[in-house]
Every structure is written in C-alpha cells, then in structure tokens.
Tab-separated table of N, CA, C and O in Angstrom:
chain	number	residue	atom	x	y	z
A	11	MET	N	13.681	-5.191	19.460
A	11	MET	CA	12.766	-4.560	18.667
A	11	MET	C	12.747	-5.209	17.157
A	11	MET	O	13.752	-5.677	16.708
A	12	LEU	N	11.551	-5.355	16.619
A	12	LEU	CA	11.560	-5.916	15.263
A	12	LEU	C	11.942	-5.028	14.335
A	12	LEU	O	11.847	-3.709	14.371
A	13	VAL	N	12.558	-5.556	13.180
A	13	VAL	CA	13.120	-4.738	12.097
A	13	VAL	C	12.353	-4.994	11.012
A	13	VAL	O	12.114	-6.292	10.566
A	14	PHE	N	11.713	-3.930	10.383
A	14	PHE	CA	10.961	-3.939	9.041
A	14	PHE	C	11.681	-3.185	8.157
A	14	PHE	O	11.688	-1.924	8.129
A	15	ASN	N	12.401	-3.721	7.156
A	15	ASN	CA	13.336	-3.090	6.275
A	15	ASN	C	13.307	-3.729	4.977
A	15	ASN	O	12.434	-4.613	4.655
A	16	LEU	N	14.115	-3.196	3.993
A	16	LEU	CA	14.092	-3.803	2.663
A	16	LEU	C	14.481	-5.199	2.662
A	16	LEU	O	13.677	-5.983	2.027
A	17	GLU	N	15.288	-5.817	3.411
A	17	GLU	CA	15.696	-7.223	3.205
A	17	GLU	C	14.510	-7.978	3.948
A	17	GLU	O	14.176	-9.120	3.422
A	18	TRP	N	13.830	-7.539	4.994
A	18	TRP	CA	12.775	-8.227	5.524
A	18	TRP	C	11.596	-8.229	4.587
A	18	TRP	O	11.067	-9.465	4.377
A	19	LEU	N	11.364	-7.256	3.968
A	19	LEU	CA	10.218	-7.197	2.895
A	19	LEU	C	10.527	-8.059	1.765
A	19	LEU	O	9.688	-8.734	1.218
A	20	LYS	N	11.742	-8.178	1.397
A	20	LYS	CA	12.155	-9.034	0.247
A	20	LYS	C	11.703	-10.546	0.630
A	20	LYS	O	11.516	-11.359	-0.279
A	21	ASN	N	12.014	-10.815	1.839
A	21	ASN	CA	11.700	-12.178	2.311
A	21	ASN	C	10.065	-12.441	2.303
A	21	ASN	O	9.738	-13.591	2.590
A	22	GLN	N	9.363	-11.393	2.201
A	22	GLN	CA	7.900	-11.522	2.311
A	22	GLN	C	7.307	-11.555	0.929
A	22	GLN	O	6.122	-11.629	0.781
A	23	LEU	N	8.035	-11.470	-0.135
A	23	LEU	CA	7.486	-11.574	-1.530
A	23	LEU	C	6.592	-12.801	-1.658
A	23	LEU	O	6.959	-13.949	-1.389
A	24	GLY	N	5.397	-12.585	-2.305
A	24	GLY	CA	4.394	-13.573	-2.489
A	24	GLY	C	3.600	-14.079	-1.268
A	24	GLY	O	2.771	-14.737	-1.456
A	25	LYS	N	3.852	-13.406	-0.222
A	25	LYS	CA	3.201	-13.717	1.141
A	25	LYS	C	2.159	-12.584	1.264
A	25	LYS	O	2.270	-11.553	0.724
A	26	ASP	N	1.056	-12.957	2.141
A	26	ASP	CA	0.314	-11.851	2.456
A	26	ASP	C	0.800	-11.036	3.608
A	26	ASP	O	1.829	-11.339	4.205
A	27	THR	N	0.190	-9.895	3.894
A	27	THR	CA	0.562	-8.939	4.896
A	27	THR	C	0.169	-9.294	6.342
A	27	THR	O	0.245	-8.396	7.105
A	28	ALA	N	-0.109	-10.570	6.580
A	28	ALA	CA	-0.433	-11.072	8.062
A	28	ALA	C	0.650	-10.716	8.975
A	28	ALA	O	0.434	-10.752	10.176
A	29	VAL	N	1.984	-10.578	8.572
A	29	VAL	CA	3.013	-10.387	9.440
A	29	VAL	C	3.478	-8.954	9.530
A	29	VAL	O	4.508	-8.565	10.204
A	30	SER	N	2.695	-7.993	8.954
A	30	SER	CA	3.005	-6.563	8.954
A	30	SER	C	2.812	-6.004	10.443
A	30	SER	O	2.115	-6.496	11.189
A	31	PRO	N	3.625	-5.061	10.700
A	31	PRO	CA	3.546	-4.423	12.003
A	31	PRO	C	2.283	-3.516	12.106
A	31	PRO	O	1.926	-3.221	13.121
A	32	SER	N	1.629	-3.397	10.928
A	32	SER	CA	0.398	-2.553	10.887
A	32	SER	C	-0.880	-3.407	11.019
A	32	SER	O	-1.072	-4.223	10.218
A	33	PRO	N	-1.727	-3.308	12.058
A	33	PRO	CA	-2.889	-4.019	12.176
A	33	PRO	C	-3.835	-3.744	10.983
A	33	PRO	O	-4.535	-4.739	10.452
A	34	PHE	N	-3.873	-2.542	10.490
A	34	PHE	CA	-4.589	-2.290	9.196
A	34	PHE	C	-4.133	-3.070	8.090
A	34	PHE	O	-4.923	-3.676	7.274
A	35	ALA	N	-2.815	-3.195	7.925
A	35	ALA	CA	-2.206	-3.934	6.839
A	35	ALA	C	-2.612	-5.349	6.942
A	35	ALA	O	-2.923	-6.069	5.899
A	36	ARG	N	-2.769	-5.864	8.153
A	36	ARG	CA	-3.140	-7.348	8.306
A	36	ARG	C	-4.532	-7.439	7.983
A	36	ARG	O	-4.945	-8.462	7.311
A	37	TRP	N	-5.431	-6.511	8.267
A	37	TRP	CA	-6.818	-6.568	7.875
A	37	TRP	C	-6.926	-6.424	6.336
A	37	TRP	O	-7.768	-7.144	5.823
A	38	LEU	N	-6.240	-5.651	5.612
A	38	LEU	CA	-6.377	-5.608	4.300
A	38	LEU	C	-5.981	-6.874	3.476
A	38	LEU	O	-6.549	-7.188	2.474
A	39	LYS	N	-5.168	-7.634	4.121
A	39	LYS	CA	-4.642	-8.901	3.618
A	39	LYS	C	-4.093	-8.839	2.089
A	39	LYS	O	-4.551	-9.623	1.338
A	40	GLY	N	-3.227	-7.954	1.890
A	40	GLY	CA	-2.540	-7.796	0.658
A	40	GLY	C	-1.496	-8.845	0.424
A	40	GLY	O	-1.107	-9.555	1.385
A	41	THR	N	-0.968	-9.014	-0.815
A	41	THR	CA	0.031	-9.943	-1.134
A	41	THR	C	1.141	-9.180	-1.834
A	41	THR	O	0.944	-8.504	-2.761
A	42	LEU	N	2.214	-9.159	-1.188
A	42	LEU	CA	3.474	-8.321	-1.749
A	42	LEU	C	3.937	-9.071	-3.003
A	42	LEU	O	4.469	-10.110	-2.987
A	43	LEU	N	3.909	-8.268	-4.182
A	43	LEU	CA	4.324	-8.741	-5.456
A	43	LEU	C	5.732	-8.374	-5.883
A	43	LEU	O	6.462	-9.108	-6.461
A	44	GLU	N	6.081	-7.078	-5.502
A	44	GLU	CA	7.436	-6.556	-5.775
A	44	GLU	C	7.864	-5.720	-4.708
A	44	GLU	O	7.058	-4.911	-4.106
A	45	VAL	N	9.204	-5.662	-4.477
A	45	VAL	CA	9.757	-4.668	-3.673
A	45	VAL	C	11.195	-4.488	-4.094
A	45	VAL	O	11.950	-5.294	-4.406
A	46	GLU	N	11.576	-3.136	-3.853
A	46	GLU	CA	12.904	-2.724	-4.151
A	46	GLU	C	13.241	-1.431	-3.417
A	46	GLU	O	12.218	-0.974	-2.742
A	47	SER	N	14.373	-0.983	-3.260
A	47	SER	CA	14.435	0.266	-2.465
A	47	SER	C	13.602	1.440	-3.089
A	47	SER	O	13.721	1.845	-4.158
A	48	GLY	N	12.739	1.858	-2.127
A	48	GLY	CA	11.921	3.036	-2.478
A	48	GLY	C	10.644	2.627	-3.267
A	48	GLY	O	9.895	3.544	-3.676
A	49	ALA	N	10.284	1.322	-3.542
A	49	ALA	CA	9.124	1.053	-4.266
A	49	ALA	C	8.544	-0.314	-3.900
A	49	ALA	O	9.362	-1.144	-3.541
A	50	VAL	N	7.158	-0.506	-3.957
A	50	VAL	CA	6.588	-1.730	-3.518
A	50	VAL	C	5.284	-1.756	-4.530
A	50	VAL	O	4.830	-0.814	-4.856
A	51	LYS	N	4.903	-3.105	-4.669
A	51	LYS	CA	3.724	-3.405	-5.376
A	51	LYS	C	2.977	-4.583	-4.643
A	51	LYS	O	3.534	-5.643	-4.276
A	52	VAL	N	1.639	-4.304	-4.391
A	52	VAL	CA	0.922	-5.181	-3.447
A	52	VAL	C	-0.502	-5.507	-4.105
A	52	VAL	O	-1.081	-4.395	-4.682
A	53	SER	N	-0.876	-6.565	-4.268
A	53	SER	CA	-2.214	-6.926	-4.730
A	53	SER	C	-3.253	-7.212	-3.585
A	53	SER	O	-2.842	-7.560	-2.526
A	54	PHE	N	-4.464	-6.831	-3.889
A	54	PHE	CA	-5.603	-6.925	-2.806
A	54	PHE	C	-6.855	-7.449	-3.554
A	54	PHE	O	-7.090	-7.010	-4.616
A	55	GLU	N	-7.568	-8.412	-2.879
A	55	GLU	CA	-8.831	-8.776	-3.196
A	55	GLU	C	-9.933	-7.861	-2.612
A	55	GLU	O	-9.836	-7.742	-1.363
A	56	VAL	N	-10.818	-7.475	-3.444
A	56	VAL	CA	-11.973	-6.623	-2.724
A	56	VAL	C	-12.897	-7.423	-2.036
A	56	VAL	O	-13.601	-8.278	-2.665
A	57	ARG	N	-12.891	-7.473	-0.677
A	57	ARG	CA	-13.942	-8.204	0.043
A	57	ARG	C	-15.026	-7.431	0.448
A	57	ARG	O	-14.972	-6.232	0.410
A	58	PRO	N	-16.172	-8.065	0.714
A	58	PRO	CA	-17.393	-7.445	1.106
A	58	PRO	C	-17.128	-6.333	2.157
A	58	PRO	O	-17.853	-5.047	2.013
A	59	GLU	N	-16.463	-6.535	3.193
A	59	GLU	CA	-16.285	-5.673	4.242
A	59	GLU	C	-15.484	-4.371	3.715
A	59	GLU	O	-15.291	-3.516	4.622
A	60	MET	N	-14.859	-4.365	2.611
A	60	MET	CA	-14.159	-3.248	2.230
A	60	MET	C	-14.986	-2.351	1.216
A	60	MET	O	-14.417	-1.475	0.762
A	61	THR	N	-16.263	-2.652	1.092
A	61	THR	CA	-17.011	-1.893	0.191
A	61	THR	C	-18.114	-0.943	0.804
A	61	THR	O	-18.385	-1.045	1.999
A	62	ASN	N	-18.541	-0.099	-0.054
A	62	ASN	CA	-19.632	0.842	0.363
A	62	ASN	C	-20.975	0.170	0.017
A	62	ASN	O	-20.911	-0.976	-0.420
A	63	PRO	N	-22.107	0.787	0.259
A	63	PRO	CA	-23.390	0.142	0.099
A	63	PRO	C	-23.695	-0.288	-1.295
A	63	PRO	O	-24.545	-1.045	-1.603
A	64	MET	N	-23.011	0.309	-2.277
A	64	MET	CA	-23.116	-0.020	-3.674
A	64	MET	C	-22.312	-1.198	-4.045
A	64	MET	O	-22.297	-1.695	-5.241
A	65	GLY	N	-21.582	-1.907	-3.056
A	65	GLY	CA	-20.681	-3.003	-3.430
A	65	GLY	C	-19.347	-2.579	-4.064
A	65	GLY	O	-18.697	-3.381	-4.683
A	66	LEU	N	-19.085	-1.228	-3.963
A	66	LEU	CA	-17.782	-0.789	-4.684
A	66	LEU	C	-16.686	-0.490	-3.624
A	66	LEU	O	-17.143	-0.306	-2.404
A	67	LEU	N	-15.490	-0.734	-3.991
A	67	LEU	CA	-14.415	-0.569	-2.963
A	67	LEU	C	-14.510	0.892	-2.394
A	67	LEU	O	-14.592	1.918	-3.126
A	68	HIS	N	-14.687	0.929	-1.113
A	68	HIS	CA	-14.723	2.156	-0.336
A	68	HIS	C	-13.752	3.024	-0.517
A	68	HIS	O	-12.546	2.760	-0.437
A	69	GLY	N	-14.012	4.449	-0.733
A	69	GLY	CA	-13.028	5.449	-0.771
A	69	GLY	C	-12.064	5.403	0.421
A	69	GLY	O	-10.871	5.738	0.218
A	70	GLY	N	-12.624	5.201	1.546
A	70	GLY	CA	-11.590	5.246	2.691
A	70	GLY	C	-10.666	4.054	2.676
A	70	GLY	O	-9.492	4.208	3.181
A	71	VAL	N	-11.079	2.957	2.218
A	71	VAL	CA	-10.231	1.839	2.052
A	71	VAL	C	-9.209	2.061	0.873
A	71	VAL	O	-7.938	1.698	1.184
A	72	ILE	N	-9.675	2.555	-0.112
A	72	ILE	CA	-8.587	3.060	-1.209
A	72	ILE	C	-7.589	3.904	-0.637
A	72	ILE	O	-6.364	3.675	-0.777
A	73	ALA	N	-7.933	4.982	-0.027
A	73	ALA	CA	-6.969	5.920	0.715
A	73	ALA	C	-6.065	5.009	1.679
A	73	ALA	O	-4.810	5.327	1.835
A	74	GLY	N	-6.782	4.174	2.381
A	74	GLY	CA	-5.922	3.457	3.323
A	74	GLY	C	-4.941	2.550	2.757
A	74	GLY	O	-3.759	2.405	3.223
A	75	ILE	N	-5.388	1.892	1.703
A	75	ILE	CA	-4.481	1.067	0.871
A	75	ILE	C	-3.246	1.832	0.455
A	75	ILE	O	-2.011	1.363	0.626
A	76	LEU	N	-3.514	2.913	-0.202
A	76	LEU	CA	-2.353	3.888	-0.650
A	76	LEU	C	-1.493	4.290	0.464
A	76	LEU	O	-0.197	4.223	0.436
A	77	ASP	N	-2.075	4.748	1.638
A	77	ASP	CA	-1.350	5.200	2.814
A	77	ASP	C	-0.457	4.099	3.274
A	77	ASP	O	0.659	4.298	3.629
A	78	ASP	N	-1.045	2.883	3.335
A	78	ASP	CA	-0.322	1.697	3.862
A	78	ASP	C	0.992	1.314	3.044
A	78	ASP	O	1.978	1.181	3.583
A	79	ILE	N	0.706	1.351	1.703
A	79	ILE	CA	1.876	0.886	0.921
A	79	ILE	C	2.900	2.242	0.722
A	79	ILE	O	4.088	1.804	0.526
A	80	PHE	N	2.416	3.282	1.115
A	80	PHE	CA	3.548	4.495	1.204
A	80	PHE	C	4.372	4.033	2.391
A	80	PHE	O	5.651	4.245	2.311
A	81	GLY	N	3.710	3.574	3.450
A	81	GLY	CA	4.524	3.231	4.668
A	81	GLY	C	5.580	2.197	4.252
A	81	GLY	O	6.612	2.024	4.752
A	82	MET	N	5.053	1.109	3.502
A	82	MET	CA	5.897	0.019	3.244
A	82	MET	C	7.059	0.490	2.335
A	82	MET	O	8.274	0.075	2.452
A	83	ALA	N	6.856	1.357	1.415
A	83	ALA	CA	7.865	1.897	0.500
A	83	ALA	C	8.913	2.523	1.403
A	83	ALA	O	10.160	2.568	1.205
A	84	VAL	N	8.464	3.286	2.437
A	84	VAL	CA	9.387	4.103	3.339
A	84	VAL	C	10.186	2.996	4.102
A	84	VAL	O	11.398	3.211	4.157
A	85	PHE	N	9.613	1.859	4.559
A	85	PHE	CA	10.352	0.824	5.245
A	85	PHE	C	11.475	0.375	4.323
A	85	PHE	O	12.552	0.039	4.915
A	86	THR	N	11.397	0.294	3.045
A	86	THR	CA	12.482	-0.133	2.185
A	86	THR	C	13.581	0.825	2.319
A	86	THR	O	14.733	0.391	1.762
A	87	LEU	N	13.597	2.091	2.739
A	87	LEU	CA	14.683	2.946	2.851
A	87	LEU	C	15.518	2.736	4.121
A	87	LEU	O	16.515	3.431	4.235
A	88	ASN	N	15.170	1.622	4.924
A	88	ASN	CA	15.854	1.240	6.067
A	88	ASN	C	16.170	2.373	7.021
A	88	ASN	O	17.237	2.622	7.639
A	89	LYS	N	15.121	3.244	7.252
A	89	LYS	CA	15.212	4.317	8.233
A	89	LYS	C	15.164	3.671	9.658
A	89	LYS	O	14.669	2.566	9.889
A	90	SER	N	15.699	4.431	10.574
A	90	SER	CA	15.932	3.968	11.875
A	90	SER	C	14.740	4.080	12.908
A	90	SER	O	14.708	3.675	14.076
A	91	ASN	N	13.674	4.829	12.483
A	91	ASN	CA	12.573	5.057	13.323
A	91	ASN	C	11.226	4.942	12.489
A	91	ASN	O	11.162	4.888	11.260
A	92	PHE	N	10.230	5.036	13.287
A	92	PHE	CA	8.869	4.972	12.634
A	92	PHE	C	8.316	6.335	12.072
A	92	PHE	O	9.260	7.404	12.265
A	93	PHE	N	7.307	6.488	11.398
A	93	PHE	CA	6.927	7.657	10.711
A	93	PHE	C	5.491	7.754	10.521
A	93	PHE	O	4.745	6.800	10.805
A	94	VAL	N	5.007	8.992	10.389
A	94	VAL	CA	3.487	9.074	10.138
A	94	VAL	C	3.119	9.886	8.931
A	94	VAL	O	4.124	10.566	8.330
A	95	THR	N	2.051	9.815	8.409
A	95	THR	CA	1.621	10.609	7.218
A	95	THR	C	1.319	12.087	7.587
A	95	THR	O	0.564	12.124	8.779
A	96	VAL	N	1.717	12.989	6.902
A	96	VAL	CA	1.478	14.313	7.148
A	96	VAL	C	0.511	14.927	6.195
A	96	VAL	O	-0.227	15.957	6.455
A	97	ASN	N	0.267	14.307	4.991
A	97	ASN	CA	-0.749	14.685	3.977
A	97	ASN	C	-1.024	13.581	3.095
A	97	ASN	O	-0.083	12.899	2.711
A	98	LEU	N	-2.268	13.409	2.682
A	98	LEU	CA	-2.553	12.279	1.639
A	98	LEU	C	-3.739	12.865	0.730
A	98	LEU	O	-4.804	13.185	1.226
A	99	ALA	N	-3.192	13.143	-0.563
A	99	ALA	CA	-4.174	13.675	-1.537
A	99	ALA	C	-4.428	12.447	-2.416
A	99	ALA	O	-3.592	11.909	-3.019
A	100	THR	N	-5.732	12.078	-2.510
A	100	THR	CA	-6.146	10.970	-3.243
A	100	THR	C	-7.225	11.354	-4.345
A	100	THR	O	-8.096	12.118	-4.030
A	101	ASP	N	-7.057	10.777	-5.564
A	101	ASP	CA	-7.857	10.949	-6.646
A	101	ASP	C	-8.660	9.614	-6.883
A	101	ASP	O	-7.789	8.684	-7.166
A	102	TYR	N	-9.819	9.566	-6.935
A	102	TYR	CA	-10.675	8.516	-7.222
A	102	TYR	C	-11.128	8.503	-8.675
A	102	TYR	O	-11.939	9.429	-9.011
A	103	LEU	N	-10.831	7.506	-9.479
A	103	LEU	CA	-10.934	7.661	-11.020
A	103	LEU	C	-11.885	6.672	-11.504
A	103	LEU	O	-12.550	6.853	-12.552
A	104	ALA	N	-12.045	5.440	-10.930
A	104	ALA	CA	-12.877	4.365	-11.427
A	104	ALA	C	-13.134	3.462	-10.290
A	104	ALA	O	-12.428	3.300	-9.371
A	105	PRO	N	-14.190	2.761	-10.316
A	105	PRO	CA	-14.534	1.630	-9.258
A	105	PRO	C	-13.990	0.383	-9.372
A	105	PRO	O	-13.459	-0.080	-10.407
A	106	ALA	N	-13.965	-0.373	-8.195
A	106	ALA	CA	-13.717	-1.809	-8.171
A	106	ALA	C	-14.941	-2.514	-7.362
A	106	ALA	O	-15.278	-1.850	-6.450
A	107	LYS	N	-15.123	-3.632	-7.764
A	107	LYS	CA	-16.300	-4.272	-7.067
A	107	LYS	C	-15.831	-5.442	-6.439
A	107	LYS	O	-14.672	-5.930	-6.474
A	108	THR	N	-16.736	-5.901	-5.416
A	108	THR	CA	-16.437	-7.035	-4.660
A	108	THR	C	-15.976	-8.335	-5.524
A	108	THR	O	-16.507	-8.517	-6.480
A	109	GLY	N	-14.960	-8.959	-5.032
A	109	GLY	CA	-14.355	-10.150	-5.768
A	109	GLY	C	-13.230	-9.655	-6.751
A	109	GLY	O	-12.530	-10.645	-7.155
A	110	GLU	N	-13.167	-8.460	-7.136
A	110	GLU	CA	-12.122	-8.100	-8.045
A	110	GLU	C	-10.790	-7.978	-7.235
A	110	GLU	O	-10.681	-7.717	-6.207
A	111	LYS	N	-9.647	-8.097	-8.089
A	111	LYS	CA	-8.410	-7.913	-7.524
A	111	LYS	C	-7.826	-6.461	-7.943
A	111	LYS	O	-8.018	-6.163	-9.131
A	112	VAL	N	-7.315	-5.876	-7.110
A	112	VAL	CA	-6.611	-4.543	-7.516
A	112	VAL	C	-5.122	-4.657	-7.125
A	112	VAL	O	-4.822	-5.372	-6.122
A	113	ILE	N	-4.407	-3.847	-7.838
A	113	ILE	CA	-2.958	-3.808	-7.581
A	113	ILE	C	-2.508	-2.373	-7.238
A	113	ILE	O	-2.752	-1.434	-8.036
A	114	ALA	N	-1.824	-2.319	-6.138
A	114	ALA	CA	-1.436	-0.884	-5.629
A	114	ALA	C	0.104	-0.908	-5.648
A	114	ALA	O	0.766	-1.814	-5.289
A	115	GLN	N	0.678	0.218	-6.214
A	115	GLN	CA	2.118	0.379	-6.189
A	115	GLN	C	2.416	1.833	-5.768
A	115	GLN	O	1.688	2.756	-5.915
A	116	ALA	N	3.575	1.915	-5.024
A	116	ALA	CA	4.008	3.184	-4.508
A	116	ALA	C	5.567	3.254	-4.739
A	116	ALA	O	6.385	2.277	-4.905
A	117	LYS	N	5.926	4.607	-4.799
A	117	LYS	CA	7.300	4.797	-5.061
A	117	LYS	C	7.601	6.159	-4.283
A	117	LYS	O	6.842	6.921	-4.155
A	118	ILE	N	8.763	6.097	-3.812
A	118	ILE	CA	9.437	7.344	-3.056
A	118	ILE	C	9.930	8.211	-4.255
A	118	ILE	O	10.760	7.759	-4.941
A	119	VAL	N	9.426	9.508	-4.086
A	119	VAL	CA	9.874	10.451	-5.011
A	119	VAL	C	11.062	11.374	-4.560
A	119	VAL	O	11.884	11.703	-5.254
A	120	LYS	N	10.917	11.650	-3.155
A	120	LYS	CA	11.924	12.382	-2.488
A	120	LYS	C	12.137	11.980	-1.114
A	120	LYS	O	11.307	11.810	-0.242
A	121	ASN	N	13.387	11.468	-0.897
A	121	ASN	CA	13.725	11.021	0.622
A	121	ASN	C	14.361	12.123	1.336
A	121	ASN	O	15.562	12.121	1.374
A	122	GLY	N	13.569	12.965	2.004
A	122	GLY	CA	14.029	14.027	2.730
A	122	GLY	C	14.477	13.633	4.190
A	122	GLY	O	14.213	12.602	4.648
A	123	LYS	N	15.008	14.543	4.871
A	123	LYS	CA	15.464	14.223	6.293
A	123	LYS	C	14.270	14.250	7.108
A	123	LYS	O	14.268	13.396	7.963
A	124	GLN	N	13.404	15.051	7.012
A	124	GLN	CA	12.101	14.928	7.860
A	124	GLN	C	10.818	14.658	7.085
A	124	GLN	O	9.891	14.150	7.637
A	125	ILE	N	10.756	14.926	5.826
A	125	ILE	CA	9.627	14.682	4.926
A	125	ILE	C	9.984	13.683	3.772
A	125	ILE	O	10.906	14.053	3.098
A	126	ILE	N	9.244	12.831	3.776
A	126	ILE	CA	9.657	11.757	2.577
A	126	ILE	C	8.170	11.883	1.712
A	126	ILE	O	6.977	11.728	2.106
A	127	HIS	N	8.415	12.216	0.370
A	127	HIS	CA	7.328	12.368	-0.566
A	127	HIS	C	7.170	11.070	-1.368
A	127	HIS	O	8.136	10.510	-1.935
A	128	ALA	N	5.828	10.565	-1.479
A	128	ALA	CA	5.642	9.244	-2.228
A	128	ALA	C	4.595	9.576	-3.208
A	128	ALA	O	3.604	10.378	-3.063
A	129	GLU	N	4.421	8.598	-4.260
A	129	GLU	CA	3.405	8.690	-5.216
A	129	GLU	C	2.822	7.257	-5.350
A	129	GLU	O	3.674	6.316	-5.141
A	130	GLY	N	1.656	7.118	-5.566
A	130	GLY	CA	1.182	5.710	-5.795
A	130	GLY	C	-0.173	5.747	-6.550
A	130	GLY	O	-0.791	6.721	-6.806
A	131	GLN	N	-0.494	4.434	-6.948
A	131	GLN	CA	-1.693	4.187	-7.731
A	131	GLN	C	-2.222	2.832	-7.522
A	131	GLN	O	-1.565	1.959	-7.035
A	132	ILE	N	-3.552	2.833	-7.764
A	132	ILE	CA	-4.182	1.490	-7.735
A	132	ILE	C	-4.696	1.245	-9.197
A	132	ILE	O	-5.457	2.126	-9.688
A	133	VAL	N	-4.526	0.015	-9.655
A	133	VAL	CA	-5.134	-0.293	-10.979
A	133	VAL	C	-5.863	-1.683	-10.841
A	133	VAL	O	-5.691	-2.434	-9.822
A	134	ASN	N	-6.738	-1.920	-11.782
A	134	ASN	CA	-7.334	-3.195	-11.811
A	134	ASN	C	-6.481	-4.236	-12.500
A	134	ASN	O	-5.357	-3.910	-12.955
A	135	GLU	N	-6.899	-5.449	-12.707
A	135	GLU	CA	-6.080	-6.515	-13.274
A	135	GLU	C	-5.766	-6.163	-14.739
A	135	GLU	O	-4.881	-6.688	-15.312
A	136	GLU	N	-6.619	-5.389	-15.397
A	136	GLU	CA	-6.400	-5.021	-16.705
A	136	GLU	C	-5.508	-3.895	-16.975
A	136	GLU	O	-5.212	-3.409	-18.074
A	137	GLY	N	-5.062	-3.285	-15.781
A	137	GLY	CA	-4.208	-2.027	-15.754
A	137	GLY	C	-5.002	-0.828	-15.850
A	137	GLY	O	-4.435	0.330	-15.899
A	138	LYS	N	-6.297	-0.767	-15.721
A	138	LYS	CA	-7.023	0.577	-15.673
A	138	LYS	C	-6.837	1.245	-14.417
A	138	LYS	O	-6.857	0.599	-13.314
A	139	LEU	N	-6.626	2.475	-14.486
A	139	LEU	CA	-6.239	3.318	-13.248
A	139	LEU	C	-7.545	3.652	-12.491
A	139	LEU	O	-8.458	4.116	-13.113
A	140	LEU	N	-7.499	3.216	-11.264
A	140	LEU	CA	-8.567	3.384	-10.389
A	140	LEU	C	-8.477	4.488	-9.479
A	140	LEU	O	-9.395	5.128	-9.177
A	141	ALA	N	-7.265	4.771	-8.892
A	141	ALA	CA	-7.026	5.882	-8.054
A	141	ALA	C	-5.626	6.052	-7.877
A	141	ALA	O	-4.720	5.283	-8.260
A	142	LYS	N	-5.251	7.315	-7.674
A	142	LYS	CA	-3.720	7.811	-7.485
A	142	LYS	C	-3.749	8.706	-6.258
A	142	LYS	O	-4.709	9.316	-5.838
A	143	ALA	N	-2.513	8.764	-5.774
A	143	ALA	CA	-2.327	9.564	-4.405
A	143	ALA	C	-0.845	10.088	-4.404
A	143	ALA	O	-0.029	9.444	-4.942
A	144	THR	N	-0.741	11.224	-3.559
A	144	THR	CA	0.670	11.634	-3.159
A	144	THR	C	0.604	11.731	-1.785
A	144	THR	O	-0.418	11.915	-1.154
C-alpha cells in the first residue's frame, strides 16, 4: 500500500500534484508550497477548463480545491486510514480569472477520533481573500 503522510508530502514541496492519490488533485495541477503537521499551502493556475462561462474560477472548483487541500492537511497527521468529507461550508468572496494564480491554504483546527475539523482559504497573489471554507 502506498503511504501518503507528512514525510511523503515534505518530499513533494515545489512539485505539482501529479503524484497525488487523488485523480481530482492531479487534474487541478497544484504546486505544493508549504507543508507541516496539520497545515498545507498549494498554488494553482486558473485554467480555462476551471472556469464558468464568464471566465471566472468556477465555484465548484473553488470548493473542490478547498476540499482537496483539507485532505492533504489530514494526510499530514499520519492517520492509518483514508477519510471522507462530512460537511463543506464555503464562502465565495471575490473572483479569479483565467491565467491568474491562486494560493490555497488549509489547517487542522481539531484532530478528533472520528471527525477532523479544518479551515481553509484561497487568496490571489496580492493576498486578497477570494474564498474560505470549513
């Protein structure tokens, strides 16, 4: 069985998510910027296939990015099994356009036995908050 944990993620710093166990993460093509126990930061370029008809980053992709990096943050806890999302509340605050780079970060707020609570956000390169989720 493949092991995706904190040490494995540290070895992926600066690389894209092409080696992720998640097919969706591979499609997103993020670049891992920072990783520590309970937290990750990943950058993404907004590609045309990630946008809505207005050329803005699609809300579903925004939620997907946040959900995926929550999973990466949980991997840093070195759990022995896989996990699923039980709830995802997302606030959309500002748009991102095709060609822009966005930076998503997630942190674990509570590492429970059965439920792990995480918070995350997406900002643009200038640091403007685009979306946040729990």
